[in-house]
CSV table of N, CA and C in Angstrom, one decimal:
chain,number,residue,atom,x,y,z
A,1466,MET,N,0.8,-1.2,0.0
A,1466,MET,CA,0.0,0.0,0.0
A,1466,MET,C,0.9,1.2,0.0
A,1467,ALA,N,0.5,2.2,-0.8
A,1467,ALA,CA,1.3,3.4,-0.9
A,1467,ALA,C,1.1,4.3,0.3
A,1468,ASP,N,2.2,4.9,0.7
A,1468,ASP,CA,2.1,5.9,1.8
A,1468,ASP,C,1.6,7.2,1.3
A,1469,HIS,N,1.8,7.6,0.1
A,1469,HIS,CA,1.4,8.9,-0.5
A,1469,HIS,C,0.9,8.7,-1.9
A,1470,VAL,N,0.0,9.6,-2.3
A,1470,VAL,CA,-0.5,9.6,-3.6
A,1470,VAL,C,-0.1,10.9,-4.3
A,1471,LEU,N,0.4,10.8,-5.5
A,1471,LEU,CA,0.8,12.0,-6.3
A,1471,LEU,C,0.0,12.0,-7.6
A,1472,THR,N,-0.7,13.1,-7.9
A,1472,THR,CA,-1.4,13.2,-9.1
A,1472,THR,C,-0.5,13.8,-10.2
A,1473,LEU,N,-0.4,13.1,-11.3
A,1473,LEU,CA,0.5,13.6,-12.4
A,1473,LEU,C,-0.4,13.9,-13.6
A,1474,PRO,N,-0.5,15.1,-14.1
A,1474,PRO,CA,-1.2,15.5,-15.3
A,1474,PRO,C,-0.5,14.9,-16.5
A,1475,LEU,N,-1.1,14.1,-17.3
A,1475,LEU,CA,-0.5,13.5,-18.5
A,1475,LEU,C,-1.3,13.9,-19.7
A,1476,THR,N,-0.6,14.1,-20.8
A,1476,THR,CA,-1.4,14.3,-22.1
A,1476,THR,C,-2.0,12.9,-22.5
A,1477,GLU,N,-2.9,13.0,-23.3
A,1477,GLU,CA,-3.5,11.7,-23.8
A,1477,GLU,C,-2.5,10.8,-24.5
A,1478,GLU,N,-1.5,11.4,-25.2
A,1478,GLU,CA,-0.5,10.7,-25.9
A,1478,GLU,C,0.4,10.0,-24.8
A,1479,ALA,N,0.8,10.8,-23.8
A,1479,ALA,CA,1.7,10.2,-22.8
A,1479,ALA,C,1.0,9.1,-22.0
A,1480,LEU,N,-0.3,9.2,-21.7
A,1480,LEU,CA,-1.0,8.2,-21.0
A,1480,LEU,C,-1.1,6.9,-21.9
A,1481,GLU,N,-1.3,7.1,-23.2
A,1481,GLU,CA,-1.4,5.9,-24.0
A,1481,GLU,C,0.0,5.2,-24.1
A,1482,ARG,N,1.1,6.0,-24.2
A,1482,ARG,CA,2.4,5.4,-24.2
A,1482,ARG,C,2.7,4.7,-22.9
A,1483,LEU,N,2.3,5.3,-21.8
A,1483,LEU,CA,2.4,4.6,-20.5
A,1483,LEU,C,1.7,3.3,-20.4
A,1484,LYS,N,0.4,3.3,-20.9
A,1484,LYS,CA,-0.4,2.1,-20.9
A,1484,LYS,C,0.2,1.0,-21.7
A,1485,ALA,N,0.7,1.4,-22.9
A,1485,ALA,CA,1.3,0.4,-23.8
A,1485,ALA,C,2.6,-0.2,-23.2
A,1486,ALA,N,3.4,0.7,-22.6
A,1486,ALA,CA,4.7,0.2,-22.0
A,1486,ALA,C,4.4,-0.7,-20.8
A,1487,ALA,N,3.4,-0.4,-20.0
A,1487,ALA,CA,3.0,-1.2,-18.9
A,1487,ALA,C,2.4,-2.6,-19.4
A,1488,ARG,N,1.6,-2.5,-20.4
A,1488,ARG,CA,1.1,-3.8,-21.0
A,1488,ARG,C,2.2,-4.7,-21.4
A,1489,ALA,N,3.2,-4.1,-22.1
A,1489,ALA,CA,4.3,-4.9,-22.6
A,1489,ALA,C,5.1,-5.5,-21.5
A,1490,ALA,N,5.2,-4.8,-20.3
A,1490,ALA,CA,5.9,-5.3,-19.2
A,1490,ALA,C,5.0,-6.2,-18.3
A,1491,GLY,N,3.8,-6.4,-18.7
A,1491,GLY,CA,2.9,-7.2,-17.9
A,1491,GLY,C,2.5,-6.6,-16.5
A,1492,MET,N,2.4,-5.2,-16.5
A,1492,MET,CA,2.2,-4.5,-15.2
A,1492,MET,C,1.0,-3.6,-15.4
A,1493,GLU,N,0.4,-3.1,-14.3
A,1493,GLU,CA,-0.6,-2.1,-14.3
A,1493,GLU,C,0.2,-0.8,-14.6
A,1494,PRO,N,-0.5,0.2,-15.2
A,1494,PRO,CA,0.2,1.5,-15.5
A,1494,PRO,C,0.8,2.2,-14.3
A,1495,GLU,N,0.0,2.2,-13.2
A,1495,GLU,CA,0.5,2.8,-12.0
A,1495,GLU,C,1.8,2.2,-11.5
A,1496,ALA,N,1.8,0.9,-11.4
A,1496,ALA,CA,3.0,0.1,-10.9
A,1496,ALA,C,4.2,0.3,-11.9
A,1497,TYR,N,3.9,0.4,-13.2
A,1497,TYR,CA,5.0,0.6,-14.1
A,1497,TYR,C,5.6,2.0,-13.9
A,1498,ALA,N,4.7,3.0,-13.8
A,1498,ALA,CA,5.2,4.4,-13.6
A,1498,ALA,C,6.0,4.5,-12.3
A,1499,VAL,N,5.6,3.8,-11.3
A,1499,VAL,CA,6.4,3.9,-10.0
A,1499,VAL,C,7.7,3.2,-10.2
A,1500,ALA,N,7.8,2.1,-10.9
A,1500,ALA,CA,9.0,1.4,-11.2
A,1500,ALA,C,10.0,2.2,-12.0
A,1501,VAL,N,9.5,2.9,-13.0
A,1501,VAL,CA,10.3,3.7,-13.9
A,1501,VAL,C,10.8,4.9,-13.1
A,1502,LEU,N,10.0,5.5,-12.3
A,1502,LEU,CA,10.4,6.6,-11.4
A,1502,LEU,C,11.4,6.2,-10.4
A,1503,ASP,N,11.2,5.0,-9.8
A,1503,ASP,CA,12.2,4.5,-8.8
A,1503,ASP,C,13.6,4.4,-9.5
A,1504,ARG,N,13.6,3.8,-10.7
A,1504,ARG,CA,14.9,3.6,-11.4
A,1504,ARG,C,15.5,5.0,-11.8
A,1505,ALA,N,14.7,5.9,-12.2
A,1505,ALA,CA,15.2,7.2,-12.5
A,1505,ALA,C,15.8,7.9,-11.3
A,1506,LEU,N,15.2,7.8,-10.2
A,1506,LEU,CA,15.7,8.5,-9.0
A,1506,LEU,C,16.9,7.8,-8.4
A,1507,ALA,N,16.9,6.5,-8.6
A,1507,ALA,CA,18.1,5.7,-8.1
A,1507,ALA,C,19.3,6.0,-9.0
A,1508,SER,N,19.1,6.3,-10.2
A,1508,SER,CA,20.2,6.6,-11.1
A,1508,SER,C,21.0,7.9,-10.8
A,1509,GLY,N,20.4,8.8,-10.1
A,1509,GLY,CA,21.0,10.0,-9.7
A,1509,GLY,C,20.8,11.1,-10.7
A,1510,ARG,N,21.6,12.1,-10.6
A,1510,ARG,CA,21.5,13.2,-11.5
A,1510,ARG,C,22.5,13.1,-12.7
A,1511,ASP,N,22.0,13.7,-13.8
A,1511,ASP,CA,22.9,13.8,-15.0
A,1511,ASP,C,23.9,14.8,-14.7
A,1512,ALA,N,25.2,14.5,-14.8
A,1512,ALA,CA,26.3,15.4,-14.4
A,1512,ALA,C,26.3,16.6,-15.3
A,1513,ALA,N,26.0,16.5,-16.5
A,1513,ALA,CA,26.1,17.7,-17.4
A,1513,ALA,C,25.0,18.7,-17.2
A,1514,SER,N,23.7,18.3,-17.0
A,1514,SER,CA,22.7,19.2,-16.8
A,1514,SER,C,22.2,19.5,-15.4
A,1515,GLY,N,22.5,18.5,-14.5
A,1515,GLY,CA,22.0,18.6,-13.2
A,1515,GLY,C,20.6,18.2,-13.0
A,1516,ASP,N,20.0,17.7,-14.1
A,1516,ASP,CA,18.6,17.3,-14.0
A,1516,ASP,C,18.5,15.8,-13.9
A,1517,PHE,N,17.4,15.3,-13.4
A,1517,PHE,CA,17.1,13.9,-13.4
A,1517,PHE,C,16.8,13.5,-14.9
A,1518,GLU,N,17.2,12.3,-15.2
A,1518,GLU,CA,16.8,11.8,-16.6
A,1518,GLU,C,16.7,10.3,-16.5
A,1519,VAL,N,15.9,9.8,-17.4
A,1519,VAL,CA,15.7,8.4,-17.6
A,1519,VAL,C,16.3,8.0,-18.9
A,1520,ARG,N,17.3,7.2,-18.9
A,1520,ARG,CA,17.9,6.7,-20.2
A,1520,ARG,C,17.1,5.5,-20.6
A,1521,GLU,N,17.0,5.3,-21.9
A,1521,GLU,CA,16.3,4.1,-22.4
A,1521,GLU,C,16.9,2.8,-21.9
A,1522,THR,N,18.3,2.8,-21.7
A,1522,THR,CA,18.9,1.6,-21.2
A,1522,THR,C,18.6,1.3,-19.8
A,1523,ASP,N,18.2,2.4,-19.0
A,1523,ASP,CA,17.8,2.1,-17.6
A,1523,ASP,C,16.4,1.5,-17.6
A,1524,ALA,N,15.6,1.7,-18.6
A,1524,ALA,CA,14.2,1.2,-18.6
A,1524,ALA,C,14.0,-0.1,-19.2
A,1525,ALA,N,15.0,-0.6,-20.0
A,1525,ALA,CA,14.7,-1.9,-20.7
A,1525,ALA,C,16.1,-2.5,-21.1
A,1526,PHE,N,16.1,-3.8,-21.2
A,1526,PHE,CA,17.2,-4.5,-21.7
A,1526,PHE,C,17.4,-4.3,-23.2
A,1527,ILE,N,18.6,-4.1,-23.6
A,1527,ILE,CA,18.8,-4.0,-25.0
A,1527,ILE,C,18.9,-5.4,-25.6
A,1528,VAL,N,18.0,-5.6,-26.6
A,1528,VAL,CA,17.9,-7.0,-27.2
A,1528,VAL,C,18.3,-6.9,-28.6
A,1529,ASP,N,19.3,-7.7,-29.0
A,1529,ASP,CA,19.8,-7.7,-30.4
A,1529,ASP,C,18.9,-8.7,-31.1
A,1530,SER,N,17.8,-8.3,-31.5
A,1530,SER,CA,16.8,-9.2,-32.1
A,1530,SER,C,15.9,-8.5,-33.1
A,1531,PRO,N,15.4,-9.2,-34.1
A,1531,PRO,CA,14.5,-8.5,-35.0
A,1531,PRO,C,13.1,-8.2,-34.4
A,1532,GLU,N,12.9,-8.8,-33.3
A,1532,GLU,CA,11.6,-8.5,-32.6
A,1532,GLU,C,11.5,-7.0,-32.2
A,1533,PRO,N,10.3,-6.4,-32.2
A,1533,PRO,CA,10.2,-5.0,-31.7
A,1533,PRO,C,10.4,-5.0,-30.2
A,1534,TRP,N,10.9,-3.8,-29.8
A,1534,TRP,CA,11.1,-3.6,-28.4
A,1534,TRP,C,10.5,-2.3,-28.0
A,1535,PRO,N,9.6,-2.2,-27.0
A,1535,PRO,CA,9.2,-3.3,-26.2
A,1535,PRO,C,8.3,-4.3,-27.0
A,1536,PRO,N,8.2,-5.6,-26.6
A,1536,PRO,CA,7.4,-6.5,-27.3
A,1536,PRO,C,6.0,-6.0,-27.5
A,1537,THR,N,5.4,-6.4,-28.7
A,1537,THR,CA,4.0,-6.0,-28.9
A,1537,THR,C,3.0,-6.9,-28.3
A,1538,THR,N,3.4,-8.0,-27.8
A,1538,THR,CA,2.5,-8.9,-27.1
A,1538,THR,C,3.0,-9.0,-25.6
A,1539,PRO,N,2.0,-9.1,-24.7
A,1539,PRO,CA,2.4,-9.1,-23.3
A,1539,PRO,C,3.1,-10.5,-23.0
A,1540,TYR,N,3.9,-10.4,-22.0
A,1540,TYR,CA,4.6,-11.6,-21.6
A,1540,TYR,C,3.6,-12.6,-20.9
A,1541,ASP,N,3.9,-13.9,-21.1
A,1541,ASP,CA,3.1,-14.9,-20.4
A,1541,ASP,C,3.6,-15.0,-19.0
A,1542,THR,N,2.8,-14.6,-18.0
A,1542,THR,CA,3.2,-14.6,-16.6
A,1542,THR,C,2.6,-15.7,-15.9
A,1543,THR,N,2.0,-16.7,-16.6
A,1543,THR,CA,1.3,-17.8,-16.0
A,1543,THR,C,2.2,-18.6,-15.0
A,1544,GLU,N,3.4,-18.9,-15.4
A,1544,GLU,CA,4.3,-19.7,-14.6
A,1544,GLU,C,4.8,-18.9,-13.4
A,1545,ALA,N,5.1,-17.6,-13.6
A,1545,ALA,CA,5.5,-16.7,-12.5
A,1545,ALA,C,4.4,-16.6,-11.5
A,1546,ARG,N,3.2,-16.4,-11.9
A,1546,ARG,CA,2.0,-16.3,-11.0
A,1546,ARG,C,1.8,-17.6,-10.2
A,1547,ARG,N,2.0,-18.8,-10.9
A,1547,ARG,CA,1.8,-20.1,-10.3
A,1547,ARG,C,2.9,-20.2,-9.2
A,1548,ARG,N,4.1,-19.8,-9.5
A,1548,ARG,CA,5.2,-20.0,-8.5
A,1548,ARG,C,5.0,-19.0,-7.3
A,1549,LEU,N,4.5,-17.8,-7.6
A,1549,LEU,CA,4.3,-16.9,-6.5
A,1549,LEU,C,3.1,-17.4,-5.6
A,1550,ALA,N,2.1,-17.9,-6.2
A,1550,ALA,CA,1.0,-18.5,-5.4
A,1550,ALA,C,1.5,-19.6,-4.5
A,1551,GLU,N,2.3,-20.5,-5.1
A,1551,GLU,CA,2.9,-21.6,-4.4
A,1551,GLU,C,3.7,-21.0,-3.2
A,1552,TYR,N,4.5,-20.0,-3.4
A,1552,TYR,CA,5.3,-19.4,-2.3
A,1552,TYR,C,4.4,-18.8,-1.3
A,1553,ASP,N,3.4,-18.1,-1.7
A,1553,ASP,CA,2.4,-17.5,-0.8
A,1553,ASP,C,1.8,-18.5,0.1
A,1554,ARG,N,1.5,-19.7,-0.5
A,1554,ARG,CA,0.8,-20.8,0.2
A,1554,ARG,C,1.7,-21.5,1.1
A,1555,THR,N,3.0,-21.8,0.7
A,1555,THR,CA,3.9,-22.6,1.5
A,1555,THR,C,5.0,-21.9,2.2
A,1556,GLY,N,5.4,-20.7,1.6
A,1556,GLY,CA,6.6,-20.0,2.2
A,1556,GLY,C,7.9,-20.6,1.7
A,1557,LYS,N,7.8,-21.7,0.9
A,1557,LYS,CA,9.1,-22.4,0.5
A,1557,LYS,C,9.6,-21.7,-0.8
A,1558,PHE,N,10.9,-21.6,-0.9
A,1558,PHE,CA,11.5,-21.0,-2.1
A,1558,PHE,C,12.8,-21.7,-2.4
A,1559,VAL,N,13.4,-21.4,-3.5
A,1559,VAL,CA,14.7,-21.9,-3.9
A,1559,VAL,C,15.7,-20.7,-3.8
A,1560,ASP,N,16.8,-20.9,-3.0
A,1560,ASP,CA,17.8,-19.9,-2.9
A,1560,ASP,C,18.4,-19.6,-4.3
A,1561,PHE,N,18.8,-18.4,-4.5
A,1561,PHE,CA,19.4,-18.0,-5.8
A,1561,PHE,C,20.6,-18.9,-6.0
A,1562,GLU,N,21.5,-19.1,-5.0
A,1562,GLU,CA,22.7,-19.8,-5.2
A,1562,GLU,C,22.4,-21.3,-5.7
A,1563,ASP,N,21.4,-21.9,-5.1
A,1563,ASP,CA,21.0,-23.2,-5.5
A,1563,ASP,C,20.4,-23.2,-7.0
A,1564,TRP,N,19.6,-22.2,-7.3
A,1564,TRP,CA,19.0,-22.1,-8.6
A,1564,TRP,C,20.2,-21.9,-9.6
A,1565,ALA,N,21.1,-21.0,-9.3
A,1565,ALA,CA,22.2,-20.7,-10.2
A,1565,ALA,C,23.1,-21.9,-10.5
A,1566,ALA,N,23.3,-22.7,-9.4
A,1566,ALA,CA,24.2,-23.9,-9.6
A,1566,ALA,C,23.4,-24.9,-10.5
A,1567,ASP,N,22.1,-25.1,-10.3
A,1567,ASP,CA,21.4,-26.0,-11.1
A,1567,ASP,C,21.4,-25.5,-12.6
A,1568,PHE,N,21.2,-24.2,-12.7
A,1568,PHE,CA,21.2,-23.6,-14.1
A,1568,PHE,C,22.5,-23.9,-14.8
A,1569,GLU,N,23.6,-23.6,-14.1
A,1569,GLU,CA,24.9,-23.8,-14.7
A,1569,GLU,C,25.1,-25.3,-15.1
A,1570,ALA,N,24.7,-26.2,-14.2
A,1570,ALA,CA,24.9,-27.6,-14.5
A,1570,ALA,C,24.0,-28.0,-15.7
A,1571,GLU,N,22.9,-27.4,-15.8
A,1571,GLU,CA,22.0,-27.7,-17.0
A,1571,GLU,C,22.6,-27.2,-18.2
A,1572,ILE,N,23.2,-26.0,-18.2
A,1572,ILE,CA,23.9,-25.4,-19.4
A,1572,ILE,C,25.1,-26.3,-19.8
A,1573,GLU,N,25.9,-26.7,-18.8
A,1573,GLU,CA,27.1,-27.5,-19.1
A,1573,GLU,C,26.6,-28.8,-19.7
A,1574,ALA,N,25.6,-29.4,-19.2
A,1574,ALA,CA,25.1,-30.7,-19.7
A,1574,ALA,C,24.6,-30.6,-21.2
A,1575,MET,N,24.0,-29.4,-21.5
A,1575,MET,CA,23.5,-29.2,-22.8
A,1575,MET,C,24.7,-29.0,-23.8
A,1576,LEU,N,25.8,-28.3,-23.3
A,1576,LEU,CA,26.9,-28.0,-24.1
A,1576,LEU,C,27.7,-29.3,-24.4
A,1577,LYS,N,27.8,-30.2,-23.3
A,1577,LYS,CA,28.4,-31.5,-23.5
A,1577,LYS,C,27.7,-32.4,-24.5
A,1578,ALA,N,26.4,-32.3,-24.4
A,1578,ALA,CA,25.5,-33.1,-25.3
A,1578,ALA,C,25.7,-32.7,-26.8
A,1579,LYS,N,26.0,-31.4,-27.0
A,1579,LYS,CA,26.2,-30.8,-28.3
A,1579,LYS,C,27.5,-31.2,-28.9
A,1580,ALA,N,28.5,-31.4,-28.0
A,1580,ALA,CA,29.9,-31.7,-28.5
A,1580,ALA,C,30.1,-33.1,-29.0
């Protein structure tokens, strides 16, 4: 729950761009705007102008792909939602270190199988 509410006047065009970006990220527009604002404030001030700025690279991964960015179709969050519900129900989770070790072992096995 938010501690404070801030009203931001947006043009129709800006609102539509916000909604489109939020849809592409699989988020509600309000949550997406808060995430972008958090990233912008965490990045600090632009040394040259002294103003806050959001760089495109701060808001998205650069993907070397012919697919448009941001994606035109929303991400399938079914598995993420299933896992979150499981965590909410049980409180059990996989430590990052364990997941990373399993992931590396899986990649090594795939590379060995290709060789």
